Amino acid sequence: MKALLSGNEAIALGAYHAGIRVATAYPGTPSTEILTELAKHDDIYAEWSTNEKVAMEVAIGSSYAGARTIVSMKHVGLNVASDPFMAVAATGVNGGLVVVTADDPGIGSSQNEQDNRYYGKLAGIPVLEPNDSQSAYDLTMYAFELSEKYDTPVILRSTTRISHSKAVVETDRERPQNLPALGFKFNAKKLVTLPAHARELHKVNVERLRKLAEASDEYEGNEEIFRSPDFGIITAGISYQHAMQIFPDASYLKLTFSYPLPENKIRDFASKVKKVIVIEELEPIMEEQIKAMGIDVEGKKYLPLCGELSADIIRKAAKAADWPGNLEHNDNLEPDYFPPRAPALCPGCPHVGLFYTLSNLAIRRADDDKKLIINGDIGCYTLGAQPPLNAMDACGCMGAGIGYSQGMYHAGLNQKTVSLIGDSTFLHSGMTTLLNAVYNKAEGLTIILDNSITAMTGHQPHPACPYTAQRKPTKAVDLVAVCRALGADSVETVNAFDMKALKDAVTSNLEKSGVNVLIVMGRCAAINKEGRGQKMFCSPFDCVKCGTCLKLGCPALKIGSNGTVEIDQDLCFGENCAICAQVCPKHAISKLDGGN
Amino acid sequence: MDIEHGFDIVLVGVGGQGVVLASDILSEVAMRNGYDVKKTDTLGMAQRGGSVVSNVRIAPKIYSPIIDRGDANFLVGFEKLETVRYADMLRTDGVTLMNDSKIDPVSVSTGKGEYPSDQAIDAEIAKYADNTIKFDATEKSHELGNVKVLNTIMLGALSFFLPFSVSKWNEVLAERLPAKVVDINLDAFKAGRAIILDIISRAEPADLSGDVEEEKEENNQYYM
Ligand SMILES: Cc1ncc(C[n+]2csc(CCOP(=O)(O)OP(=O)(O)O)c2C)c(N)n1
Ligand code: SF4
């Protein structure tokens, strides 16, 4: 059957058809939809784990039990999961274990750009790289076979452009009717990583990698396409597709099993083609290895190390390097400048009131050496760093903000800090850090932005939600109880849409000594469909054009033709937000039917 | 612009306007008409009201999913500022279908930037291509009683220029949309086609490229 599938949908279907029993993940762009898709099947178990490390550990246990298992995450997720990942790379598997890392070249929606093909080298395990949805589907199947045959976890490395592009896929397989029986294989020398065992395992791993290099050479998906004796390209992943657009007449060594490299195939290809170039996105991983084989290739001398590749970028490199290809193109003039449309917090977003409150505090407006430092975290609320709210000063990776504040405290910075963290992020990696503040007595306020969902990545449930990835009812943990149990001196909650209460709660909590937590509660607008109420309206007679409400940065508010504020009725969330009405000093904003 | 070379179509708009769903539906229709299709979306950081761009490539065989600057046969703009922002994607003989309606970005509503004038928008688009068709699809969606059908109106308008039968479009719309909004979307699709039919039947033939005139005849039949 032919279907139009995204790379993620193709990976999910490939895994389903490969007979997986278990799928685990923590959401993260561009990997999220793999688990969302798998969760739709009743005949497998799929979970949103609390974080990637946990997802990896659950997946490893499932593999040890003999089940084919897939665990998926975004590139930085593998940083979080790297400890159990390195352990399973050493022990090997039982049921096939596929680790999907979806990298984000170009940083469409991430905090950094990193090339996770290095993890294959680090762990000494194979890396497979799909170049479109069809190959994502096919490679997922192959990944399980490889994993079981060589007793190794396998990295399936996607990128945003593969994961989020749709293409036609021939989905020719079916899920097996009967899955192989489960069975844990008792073998402490393999599964208990005592130093004595681990030393032996490392030797086994080195030998495994040598065999995998042979497998890479034999794999038919590492395909030579011979067209020209003059110019040849070694490439993998999406880069192949872009390259074909510029160099349709070149010879290709098109790789999908890219670590370990198929050395014999590469030597053979290079001997048949006069000039060989390597086209790969981000790091020169293949290029360096091929050069180390003593083969003369060009690549990153002309191609960028940063960002996504495209046919356009490759064409420019080809011109500079004098590579032969389709270099003629209608190069349009550069576009004029137009005002940007940066992403903004939604109308009705429960995060807005808190940021507005923080940015208007007197200590936030003080000189730099007295000013309140806001250590933020990752989620929709990171948008609070942007104008007009400007209420975040540092944000590195998930869970880091609470730790930053503690470091500033212990360093002796004579200035107040506050840590902001989303509910999903707190449960992902904020709890141990709060515990650290309690144990090591780092005084300070942590504010948890509880919008009842993991919003940033498309609204996945987390452990404080009453249902699971597969929509089964479950026990929702109580954030207040969690924070109390971790030892916080005080834990308060406040309504995210009550501006007065917010201001009082933030001010009083900032004055307290000890380790304190304030939980700001308000449902994410995207899942708050029930309670919107009447739309808001700004009276042009009462508006004095002071611009106070515009400092909320709400997309529904704009300056109308006569200079007063207008509220876009299509965008306005409604009276159950009404933050604008609360900040307007002239009470010009009210419910649509509640006029003067 | 012919079937052999295929169609490179750029759809742009603001997060929440349904650009991604529209490009999904367009791609599905193209696939069911026997083409190779690739589509790719750029959403920026999630989708919180930022600009959204979808590339849909339709041809007998496609490699890269990304449309090169200067290659797009169609630019389908759901909002004026976003349309002009991506006008450099157009080929010289490309056609722009623009919803003549604006949504201020926060940079404008907070007074940090100025929304470009209609003249500036027209001039910028004209830098790259001649054929622009403007119509107020947002107003039409209000008339139909649901702003959410904006994307289907835009698809209806685009469909006029593509060699896919209305029955295939209707089939995919009915499959992809929740049952309770199928009817209103089928109406919106028709309305989009009617807008183009109306504009084109009133225009001087010289205003339009040859292909458009030829296809008009053919497409009118489907419209019945
Ligand atoms: C290690 C890691 N995993 C996943 C992500 C992707 N990601 C970004 S923010 C976020 C969670 C956001 O949820 P929450 O903290 O509840 O904030 P909200 O978006 O709901 O405001 C996730 C999963 C990431 N950046 N880093
Ligand atoms: S999706 Fe939810 S949390 Fe994110 S900006 Fe919108 S309302 Fe706020």
PDB file of N, CA, C and O in Angstrom, chain A residues 4 108 161 165-167 241-242 244-245 312 315 329-330 332-336 338-341 343-344 380 455-456 550 557-559 570, chain B residues 14 24 27 38-40 44-45 48-49 57 63-64 68-71 79 82 84-85 88 90 103-105 107 109 114 124 127-128 142 147:
ATOM      1  N   LEU A   4       1.313   8.467   2.290  1.00  0.00           N
ATOM      2  CA  LEU A   4       2.134   9.661   2.443  1.00  0.00           C
ATOM      3  C   LEU A   4       2.493   9.770   3.929  1.00  0.00           C
ATOM      4  O   LEU A   4       1.621  10.031   4.757  1.00  0.00           O
ATOM      5  N   GLY A 108      15.725  24.385  14.487  1.00  0.00           N
ATOM      6  CA  GLY A 108      14.347  24.849  14.306  1.00  0.00           C
ATOM      7  C   GLY A 108      13.680  25.032  15.650  1.00  0.00           C
ATOM      8  O   GLY A 108      12.943  25.988  15.874  1.00  0.00           O
ATOM      9  N   ARG A 161      14.512  17.415   9.049  1.00  0.00           N
ATOM     10  CA  ARG A 161      14.014  17.393   7.673  1.00  0.00           C
ATOM     11  C   ARG A 161      13.513  16.008   7.279  1.00  0.00           C
ATOM     12  O   ARG A 161      12.636  15.872   6.448  1.00  0.00           O
ATOM     13  N   SER A 165       9.336  15.744   7.170  1.00  0.00           N
ATOM     14  CA  SER A 165       8.909  15.841   5.772  1.00  0.00           C
ATOM     15  C   SER A 165       8.051  14.630   5.467  1.00  0.00           C
ATOM     16  O   SER A 165       8.310  13.546   5.963  1.00  0.00           O
ATOM     17  N   LYS A 166       7.055  14.839   4.627  1.00  0.00           N
ATOM     18  CA  LYS A 166       6.232  13.699   4.212  1.00  0.00           C
ATOM     19  C   LYS A 166       6.624  13.262   2.821  1.00  0.00           C
ATOM     20  O   LYS A 166       6.938  14.090   1.971  1.00  0.00           O
ATOM     21  N   ALA A 167       6.606  11.968   2.585  1.00  0.00           N
ATOM     22  CA  ALA A 167       6.911  11.436   1.266  1.00  0.00           C
ATOM     23  C   ALA A 167       6.141  10.137   1.090  1.00  0.00           C
ATOM     24  O   ALA A 167       5.607   9.579   2.051  1.00  0.00           O
ATOM     25  N   GLN A 241      19.528  13.660  -0.954  1.00  0.00           N
ATOM     26  CA  GLN A 241      18.418  14.232  -1.737  1.00  0.00           C
ATOM     27  C   GLN A 241      18.794  15.605  -2.292  1.00  0.00           C
ATOM     28  O   GLN A 241      18.507  15.926  -3.438  1.00  0.00           O
ATOM     29  N   HIS A 242      19.426  16.413  -1.439  1.00  0.00           N
ATOM     30  CA  HIS A 242      19.829  17.747  -1.913  1.00  0.00           C
ATOM     31  C   HIS A 242      20.892  17.612  -3.001  1.00  0.00           C
ATOM     32  O   HIS A 242      20.862  18.323  -4.007  1.00  0.00           O
ATOM     33  N   MET A 244      21.409  15.203  -5.122  1.00  0.00           N
ATOM     34  CA  MET A 244      20.874  14.737  -6.410  1.00  0.00           C
ATOM     35  C   MET A 244      20.315  15.881  -7.237  1.00  0.00           C
ATOM     36  O   MET A 244      20.268  15.821  -8.460  1.00  0.00           O
ATOM     37  N   GLN A 245      19.870  16.913  -6.553  1.00  0.00           N
ATOM     38  CA  GLN A 245      19.304  18.034  -7.277  1.00  0.00           C
ATOM     39  C   GLN A 245      20.382  18.840  -8.004  1.00  0.00           C
ATOM     40  O   GLN A 245      20.137  19.403  -9.058  1.00  0.00           O
ATOM     41  N   ASP A 312      20.419  24.671  -2.457  1.00  0.00           N
ATOM     42  CA  ASP A 312      20.937  26.019  -2.642  1.00  0.00           C
ATOM     43  C   ASP A 312      22.343  26.172  -2.036  1.00  0.00           C
ATOM     44  O   ASP A 312      23.256  26.709  -2.671  1.00  0.00           O
ATOM     45  N   ARG A 315      24.825  24.166  -3.989  1.00  0.00           N
ATOM     46  CA  ARG A 315      25.146  24.818  -5.262  1.00  0.00           C
ATOM     47  C   ARG A 315      26.209  25.900  -5.060  1.00  0.00           C
ATOM     48  O   ARG A 315      27.167  26.018  -5.831  1.00  0.00           O
ATOM     49  N   HIS A 329      21.027  28.796 -12.012  1.00  0.00           N
ATOM     50  CA  HIS A 329      19.777  28.883 -11.263  1.00  0.00           C
ATOM     51  C   HIS A 329      19.268  30.305 -11.255  1.00  0.00           C
ATOM     52  O   HIS A 329      20.055  31.248 -11.302  1.00  0.00           O
ATOM     53  N   ASN A 330      17.942  30.427 -11.208  1.00  0.00           N
ATOM     54  CA  ASN A 330      17.315  31.734 -11.119  1.00  0.00           C
ATOM     55  C   ASN A 330      17.511  32.267  -9.696  1.00  0.00           C
ATOM     56  O   ASN A 330      16.726  31.991  -8.803  1.00  0.00           O
ATOM     57  N   ASN A 332      17.034  34.786  -7.306  1.00  0.00           N
ATOM     58  CA  ASN A 332      16.255  36.003  -7.092  1.00  0.00           C
ATOM     59  C   ASN A 332      17.043  37.041  -6.287  1.00  0.00           C
ATOM     60  O   ASN A 332      17.977  36.701  -5.562  1.00  0.00           O
ATOM     61  N   LEU A 333      16.589  38.276  -6.410  1.00  0.00           N
ATOM     62  CA  LEU A 333      17.148  39.344  -5.573  1.00  0.00           C
ATOM     63  C   LEU A 333      16.898  39.012  -4.099  1.00  0.00           C
ATOM     64  O   LEU A 333      16.002  38.247  -3.779  1.00  0.00           O
ATOM     65  N   GLU A 334      17.677  39.607  -3.244  1.00  0.00           N
ATOM     66  CA  GLU A 334      17.438  39.426  -1.811  1.00  0.00           C
ATOM     67  C   GLU A 334      16.125  40.120  -1.440  1.00  0.00           C
ATOM     68  O   GLU A 334      15.850  41.216  -1.911  1.00  0.00           O
ATOM     69  N   PRO A 335      15.320  39.485  -0.598  1.00  0.00           N
ATOM     70  CA  PRO A 335      14.058  40.136  -0.211  1.00  0.00           C
ATOM     71  C   PRO A 335      14.316  41.363   0.669  1.00  0.00           C
ATOM     72  O   PRO A 335      15.332  41.443   1.348  1.00  0.00           O
ATOM     73  N   ASP A 336      13.366  42.299   0.621  1.00  0.00           N
ATOM     74  CA  ASP A 336      13.433  43.461   1.510  1.00  0.00           C
ATOM     75  C   ASP A 336      13.236  43.012   2.952  1.00  0.00           C
ATOM     76  O   ASP A 336      12.813  41.905   3.212  1.00  0.00           O
ATOM     77  N   PHE A 338      11.203  42.899   6.325  1.00  0.00           N
ATOM     78  CA  PHE A 338       9.849  43.077   6.831  1.00  0.00           C
ATOM     79  C   PHE A 338       9.835  42.735   8.312  1.00  0.00           C
ATOM     80  O   PHE A 338      10.655  41.936   8.765  1.00  0.00           O
ATOM     81  N   PRO A 339       8.919  43.344   9.066  1.00  0.00           N
ATOM     82  CA  PRO A 339       8.940  43.081  10.518  1.00  0.00           C
ATOM     83  C   PRO A 339       8.765  41.588  10.787  1.00  0.00           C
ATOM     84  O   PRO A 339       7.930  40.937  10.177  1.00  0.00           O
ATOM     85  N   PRO A 340       9.576  41.034  11.671  1.00  0.00           N
ATOM     86  CA  PRO A 340       9.539  39.591  11.919  1.00  0.00           C
ATOM     87  C   PRO A 340       8.254  39.173  12.622  1.00  0.00           C
ATOM     88  O   PRO A 340       7.575  39.999  13.236  1.00  0.00           O
ATOM     89  N   ARG A 341       7.931  37.915  12.481  1.00  0.00           N
ATOM     90  CA  ARG A 341       6.802  37.383  13.232  1.00  0.00           C
ATOM     91  C   ARG A 341       7.355  36.266  14.105  1.00  0.00           C
ATOM     92  O   ARG A 341       7.366  35.101  13.739  1.00  0.00           O
ATOM     93  N   PRO A 343       7.587  33.701  17.190  1.00  0.00           N
ATOM     94  CA  PRO A 343       6.562  33.004  17.955  1.00  0.00           C
ATOM     95  C   PRO A 343       6.316  33.756  19.254  1.00  0.00           C
ATOM     96  O   PRO A 343       7.231  34.373  19.806  1.00  0.00           O
ATOM     97  N   ALA A 344       5.089  33.749  19.730  1.00  0.00           N
ATOM     98  CA  ALA A 344       4.752  34.463  20.958  1.00  0.00           C
ATOM     99  C   ALA A 344       3.886  33.551  21.809  1.00  0.00           C
ATOM    100  O   ALA A 344       3.330  32.578  21.309  1.00  0.00           O
ATOM    101  N   CYS A 380       7.400  26.412  26.556  1.00  0.00           N
ATOM    102  CA  CYS A 380       6.768  27.594  25.969  1.00  0.00           C
ATOM    103  C   CYS A 380       7.203  28.851  26.710  1.00  0.00           C
ATOM    104  O   CYS A 380       7.402  29.914  26.131  1.00  0.00           O
ATOM    105  N   ALA A 455       3.474  21.484  26.982  1.00  0.00           N
ATOM    106  CA  ALA A 455       2.866  22.253  25.894  1.00  0.00           C
ATOM    107  C   ALA A 455       3.794  22.426  24.690  1.00  0.00           C
ATOM    108  O   ALA A 455       3.401  22.192  23.545  1.00  0.00           O
ATOM    109  N   MET A 456       5.013  22.824  24.979  1.00  0.00           N
ATOM    110  CA  MET A 456       5.966  23.194  23.931  1.00  0.00           C
ATOM    111  C   MET A 456       6.035  22.182  22.788  1.00  0.00           C
ATOM    112  O   MET A 456       6.147  22.527  21.629  1.00  0.00           O
ATOM    113  N   LEU A 550      -0.297  46.476  26.056  1.00  0.00           N
ATOM    114  CA  LEU A 550       0.551  45.948  24.982  1.00  0.00           C
ATOM    115  C   LEU A 550       1.822  45.319  25.530  1.00  0.00           C
ATOM    116  O   LEU A 550       2.459  44.509  24.866  1.00  0.00           O
ATOM    117  N   LEU A 557      -3.922  41.690  20.978  1.00  0.00           N
ATOM    118  CA  LEU A 557      -4.007  43.131  21.209  1.00  0.00           C
ATOM    119  C   LEU A 557      -3.208  43.881  20.156  1.00  0.00           C
ATOM    120  O   LEU A 557      -2.054  43.544  19.887  1.00  0.00           O
ATOM    121  N   LYS A 558      -3.817  44.913  19.569  1.00  0.00           N
ATOM    122  CA  LYS A 558      -3.051  45.715  18.609  1.00  0.00           C
ATOM    123  C   LYS A 558      -3.534  47.153  18.629  1.00  0.00           C
ATOM    124  O   LYS A 558      -4.609  47.450  19.149  1.00  0.00           O
ATOM    125  N   ILE A 559      -2.705  48.018  18.044  1.00  0.00           N
ATOM    126  CA  ILE A 559      -3.096  49.418  17.975  1.00  0.00           C
ATOM    127  C   ILE A 559      -3.995  49.598  16.765  1.00  0.00           C
ATOM    128  O   ILE A 559      -3.617  49.245  15.645  1.00  0.00           O
ATOM    129  N   ASP A 570     -11.017  37.245  16.670  1.00  0.00           N
ATOM    130  CA  ASP A 570     -10.678  35.869  16.278  1.00  0.00           C
ATOM    131  C   ASP A 570      -9.592  35.309  17.190  1.00  0.00           C
ATOM    132  O   ASP A 570      -9.522  34.110  17.432  1.00  0.00           O
TER     133      ASP A 570
ATOM    134  N   VAL B  14       0.344  32.186   9.252  1.00  0.00           N
ATOM    135  CA  VAL B  14       0.665  32.414  10.653  1.00  0.00           C
ATOM    136  C   VAL B  14       0.247  31.160  11.414  1.00  0.00           C
ATOM    137  O   VAL B  14      -0.760  30.532  11.062  1.00  0.00           O
ATOM    138  N   ASP B  24      -0.836  19.219   3.877  1.00  0.00           N
ATOM    139  CA  ASP B  24      -1.041  17.766   3.990  1.00  0.00           C
ATOM    140  C   ASP B  24      -2.098  17.305   2.988  1.00  0.00           C
ATOM    141  O   ASP B  24      -1.936  16.305   2.298  1.00  0.00           O
ATOM    142  N   SER B  27      -0.938  17.499  -0.597  1.00  0.00           N
ATOM    143  CA  SER B  27       0.014  16.433  -0.914  1.00  0.00           C
ATOM    144  C   SER B  27      -0.708  15.098  -1.128  1.00  0.00           C
ATOM    145  O   SER B  27      -0.385  14.336  -2.027  1.00  0.00           O
ATOM    146  N   LYS B  38       6.684  15.302  -2.161  1.00  0.00           N
ATOM    147  CA  LYS B  38       7.348  15.502  -0.880  1.00  0.00           C
ATOM    148  C   LYS B  38       6.875  16.827  -0.312  1.00  0.00           C
ATOM    149  O   LYS B  38       6.710  17.792  -1.059  1.00  0.00           O
ATOM    150  N   LYS B  39       6.672  16.833   0.982  1.00  0.00           N
ATOM    151  CA  LYS B  39       6.304  18.118   1.596  1.00  0.00           C
ATOM    152  C   LYS B  39       7.064  18.294   2.889  1.00  0.00           C
ATOM    153  O   LYS B  39       7.389  17.320   3.582  1.00  0.00           O
ATOM    154  N   THR B  40       7.380  19.521   3.175  1.00  0.00           N
ATOM    155  CA  THR B  40       8.127  19.790   4.398  1.00  0.00           C
ATOM    156  C   THR B  40       7.659  21.112   4.989  1.00  0.00           C
ATOM    157  O   THR B  40       7.320  22.035   4.260  1.00  0.00           O
ATOM    158  N   GLY B  44       9.338  27.079  12.857  1.00  0.00           N
ATOM    159  CA  GLY B  44       9.994  27.874  13.877  1.00  0.00           C
ATOM    160  C   GLY B  44       9.757  27.191  15.200  1.00  0.00           C
ATOM    161  O   GLY B  44       9.367  26.033  15.256  1.00  0.00           O
ATOM    162  N   MET B  45       9.982  27.899  16.295  1.00  0.00           N
ATOM    163  CA  MET B  45       9.857  27.298  17.612  1.00  0.00           C
ATOM    164  C   MET B  45       8.394  26.953  17.877  1.00  0.00           C
ATOM    165  O   MET B  45       7.574  27.829  18.082  1.00  0.00           O
ATOM    166  N   ARG B  48       3.717  28.915  18.043  1.00  0.00           N
ATOM    167  CA  ARG B  48       2.960  29.909  18.789  1.00  0.00           C
ATOM    168  C   ARG B  48       2.822  31.223  18.039  1.00  0.00           C
ATOM    169  O   ARG B  48       3.457  32.203  18.388  1.00  0.00           O
ATOM    170  N   GLY B  49       2.007  31.209  16.973  1.00  0.00           N
ATOM    171  CA  GLY B  49       1.744  32.448  16.263  1.00  0.00           C
ATOM    172  C   GLY B  49       2.920  32.945  15.450  1.00  0.00           C
ATOM    173  O   GLY B  49       2.921  34.076  14.993  1.00  0.00           O
ATOM    174  N   ARG B  57       6.173  19.702  -3.042  1.00  0.00           N
ATOM    175  CA  ARG B  57       6.761  19.447  -4.353  1.00  0.00           C
ATOM    176  C   ARG B  57       6.050  18.259  -4.992  1.00  0.00           C
ATOM    177  O   ARG B  57       5.939  17.197  -4.385  1.00  0.00           O
ATOM    178  N   TYR B  63      13.487  14.613  -5.368  1.00  0.00           N
ATOM    179  CA  TYR B  63      14.583  14.330  -4.439  1.00  0.00           C
ATOM    180  C   TYR B  63      14.428  15.215  -3.200  1.00  0.00           C
ATOM    181  O   TYR B  63      13.719  14.878  -2.289  1.00  0.00           O
ATOM    182  N   SER B  64      15.046  16.387  -3.193  1.00  0.00           N
ATOM    183  CA  SER B  64      14.985  17.223  -1.994  1.00  0.00           C
ATOM    184  C   SER B  64      13.558  17.712  -1.721  1.00  0.00           C
ATOM    185  O   SER B  64      12.856  18.115  -2.639  1.00  0.00           O
ATOM    186  N   ASP B  68      13.754  25.434  -3.710  1.00  0.00           N
ATOM    187  CA  ASP B  68      14.793  26.457  -3.781  1.00  0.00           C
ATOM    188  C   ASP B  68      14.166  27.834  -3.970  1.00  0.00           C
ATOM    189  O   ASP B  68      13.155  27.962  -4.645  1.00  0.00           O
ATOM    190  N   ARG B  69      14.817  28.843  -3.398  1.00  0.00           N
ATOM    191  CA  ARG B  69      14.424  30.235  -3.699  1.00  0.00           C
ATOM    192  C   ARG B  69      14.384  30.414  -5.204  1.00  0.00           C
ATOM    193  O   ARG B  69      15.304  30.012  -5.896  1.00  0.00           O
ATOM    194  N   GLY B  70      13.313  31.039  -5.706  1.00  0.00           N
ATOM    195  CA  GLY B  70      13.259  31.313  -7.141  1.00  0.00           C
ATOM    196  C   GLY B  70      12.684  30.178  -7.961  1.00  0.00           C
ATOM    197  O   GLY B  70      12.702  30.225  -9.187  1.00  0.00           O
ATOM    198  N   ASP B  71      12.171  29.143  -7.310  1.00  0.00           N
ATOM    199  CA  ASP B  71      11.644  27.994  -8.046  1.00  0.00           C
ATOM    200  C   ASP B  71      10.140  27.782  -7.914  1.00  0.00           C
ATOM    201  O   ASP B  71       9.581  26.939  -8.615  1.00  0.00           O
ATOM    202  N   GLU B  79      -1.780  35.128   4.653  1.00  0.00           N
ATOM    203  CA  GLU B  79      -1.739  36.416   5.351  1.00  0.00           C
ATOM    204  C   GLU B  79      -0.771  37.291   4.561  1.00  0.00           C
ATOM    205  O   GLU B  79       0.232  36.795   4.031  1.00  0.00           O
ATOM    206  N   GLU B  82       3.119  37.604   5.578  1.00  0.00           N
ATOM    207  CA  GLU B  82       3.825  36.334   5.354  1.00  0.00           C
ATOM    208  C   GLU B  82       4.002  36.073   3.857  1.00  0.00           C
ATOM    209  O   GLU B  82       5.007  35.531   3.422  1.00  0.00           O
ATOM    210  N   VAL B  84       4.401  38.307   1.468  1.00  0.00           N
ATOM    211  CA  VAL B  84       5.470  39.143   0.924  1.00  0.00           C
ATOM    212  C   VAL B  84       6.830  38.695   1.456  1.00  0.00           C
ATOM    213  O   VAL B  84       7.840  38.750   0.765  1.00  0.00           O
ATOM    214  N   ARG B  85       6.842  38.185   2.668  1.00  0.00           N
ATOM    215  CA  ARG B  85       8.097  37.724   3.262  1.00  0.00           C
ATOM    216  C   ARG B  85       8.717  36.595   2.423  1.00  0.00           C
ATOM    217  O   ARG B  85       9.929  36.473   2.352  1.00  0.00           O
ATOM    218  N   ASP B  88      10.256  35.960  -2.505  1.00  0.00           N
ATOM    219  CA  ASP B  88      11.472  35.614  -3.243  1.00  0.00           C
ATOM    220  C   ASP B  88      11.558  34.121  -3.565  1.00  0.00           C
ATOM    221  O   ASP B  88      12.469  33.685  -4.251  1.00  0.00           O
ATOM    222  N   LEU B  90       9.383  32.786  -5.426  1.00  0.00           N
ATOM    223  CA  LEU B  90       8.684  32.644  -6.718  1.00  0.00           C
ATOM    224  C   LEU B  90       9.609  32.580  -7.928  1.00  0.00           C
ATOM    225  O   LEU B  90      10.626  33.261  -7.998  1.00  0.00           O
ATOM    226  N   ILE B 103      -2.689  40.028   9.860  1.00  0.00           N
ATOM    227  CA  ILE B 103      -2.608  39.759  11.296  1.00  0.00           C
ATOM    228  C   ILE B 103      -1.315  40.442  11.754  1.00  0.00           C
ATOM    229  O   ILE B 103      -0.233  40.109  11.280  1.00  0.00           O
ATOM    230  N   ASP B 104      -1.449  41.393  12.649  1.00  0.00           N
ATOM    231  CA  ASP B 104      -0.248  42.097  13.113  1.00  0.00           C
ATOM    232  C   ASP B 104       0.644  41.161  13.913  1.00  0.00           C
ATOM    233  O   ASP B 104       0.168  40.494  14.831  1.00  0.00           O
ATOM    234  N   PRO B 105       1.931  41.099  13.577  1.00  0.00           N
ATOM    235  CA  PRO B 105       2.830  40.370  14.479  1.00  0.00           C
ATOM    236  C   PRO B 105       3.058  41.217  15.720  1.00  0.00           C
ATOM    237  O   PRO B 105       2.820  42.432  15.698  1.00  0.00           O
ATOM    238  N   SER B 107       5.665  42.301  16.914  1.00  0.00           N
ATOM    239  CA  SER B 107       6.606  43.404  16.662  1.00  0.00           C
ATOM    240  C   SER B 107       5.864  44.643  16.163  1.00  0.00           C
ATOM    241  O   SER B 107       6.275  45.766  16.427  1.00  0.00           O
ATOM    242  N   SER B 109       2.297  45.145  16.706  1.00  0.00           N
ATOM    243  CA  SER B 109       1.274  45.586  17.653  1.00  0.00           C
ATOM    244  C   SER B 109       1.893  46.303  18.851  1.00  0.00           C
ATOM    245  O   SER B 109       1.249  47.119  19.494  1.00  0.00           O
ATOM    246  N   GLU B 114       6.659  48.383  11.610  1.00  0.00           N
ATOM    247  CA  GLU B 114       5.462  48.875  10.939  1.00  0.00           C
ATOM    248  C   GLU B 114       4.978  47.855   9.926  1.00  0.00           C
ATOM    249  O   GLU B 114       5.782  47.266   9.200  1.00  0.00           O
ATOM    250  N   GLU B 124       7.013  44.604  -3.794  1.00  0.00           N
ATOM    251  CA  GLU B 124       7.969  43.547  -3.460  1.00  0.00           C
ATOM    252  C   GLU B 124       7.645  42.265  -4.234  1.00  0.00           C
ATOM    253  O   GLU B 124       8.531  41.635  -4.803  1.00  0.00           O
ATOM    254  N   LYS B 127       8.675  42.342  -7.779  1.00  0.00           N
ATOM    255  CA  LYS B 127      10.109  42.196  -8.025  1.00  0.00           C
ATOM    256  C   LYS B 127      10.432  40.810  -8.585  1.00  0.00           C
ATOM    257  O   LYS B 127      11.401  40.619  -9.294  1.00  0.00           O
ATOM    258  N   TYR B 128       9.620  39.843  -8.215  1.00  0.00           N
ATOM    259  CA  TYR B 128       9.943  38.453  -8.559  1.00  0.00           C
ATOM    260  C   TYR B 128       9.016  37.849  -9.613  1.00  0.00           C
ATOM    261  O   TYR B 128       9.439  37.018 -10.398  1.00  0.00           O
ATOM    262  N   HIS B 142     -15.549  34.193   7.570  1.00  0.00           N
ATOM    263  CA  HIS B 142     -16.559  34.726   8.507  1.00  0.00           C
ATOM    264  C   HIS B 142     -17.961  34.529   7.933  1.00  0.00           C
ATOM    265  O   HIS B 142     -18.874  34.139   8.646  1.00  0.00           O
ATOM    266  N   VAL B 147     -13.824  30.776  11.126  1.00  0.00           N
ATOM    267  CA  VAL B 147     -12.510  31.199  10.613  1.00  0.00           C
ATOM    268  C   VAL B 147     -11.603  30.022  10.289  1.00  0.00           C
ATOM    269  O   VAL B 147     -10.674  30.151   9.509  1.00  0.00           O
TER     270      VAL B 147
END
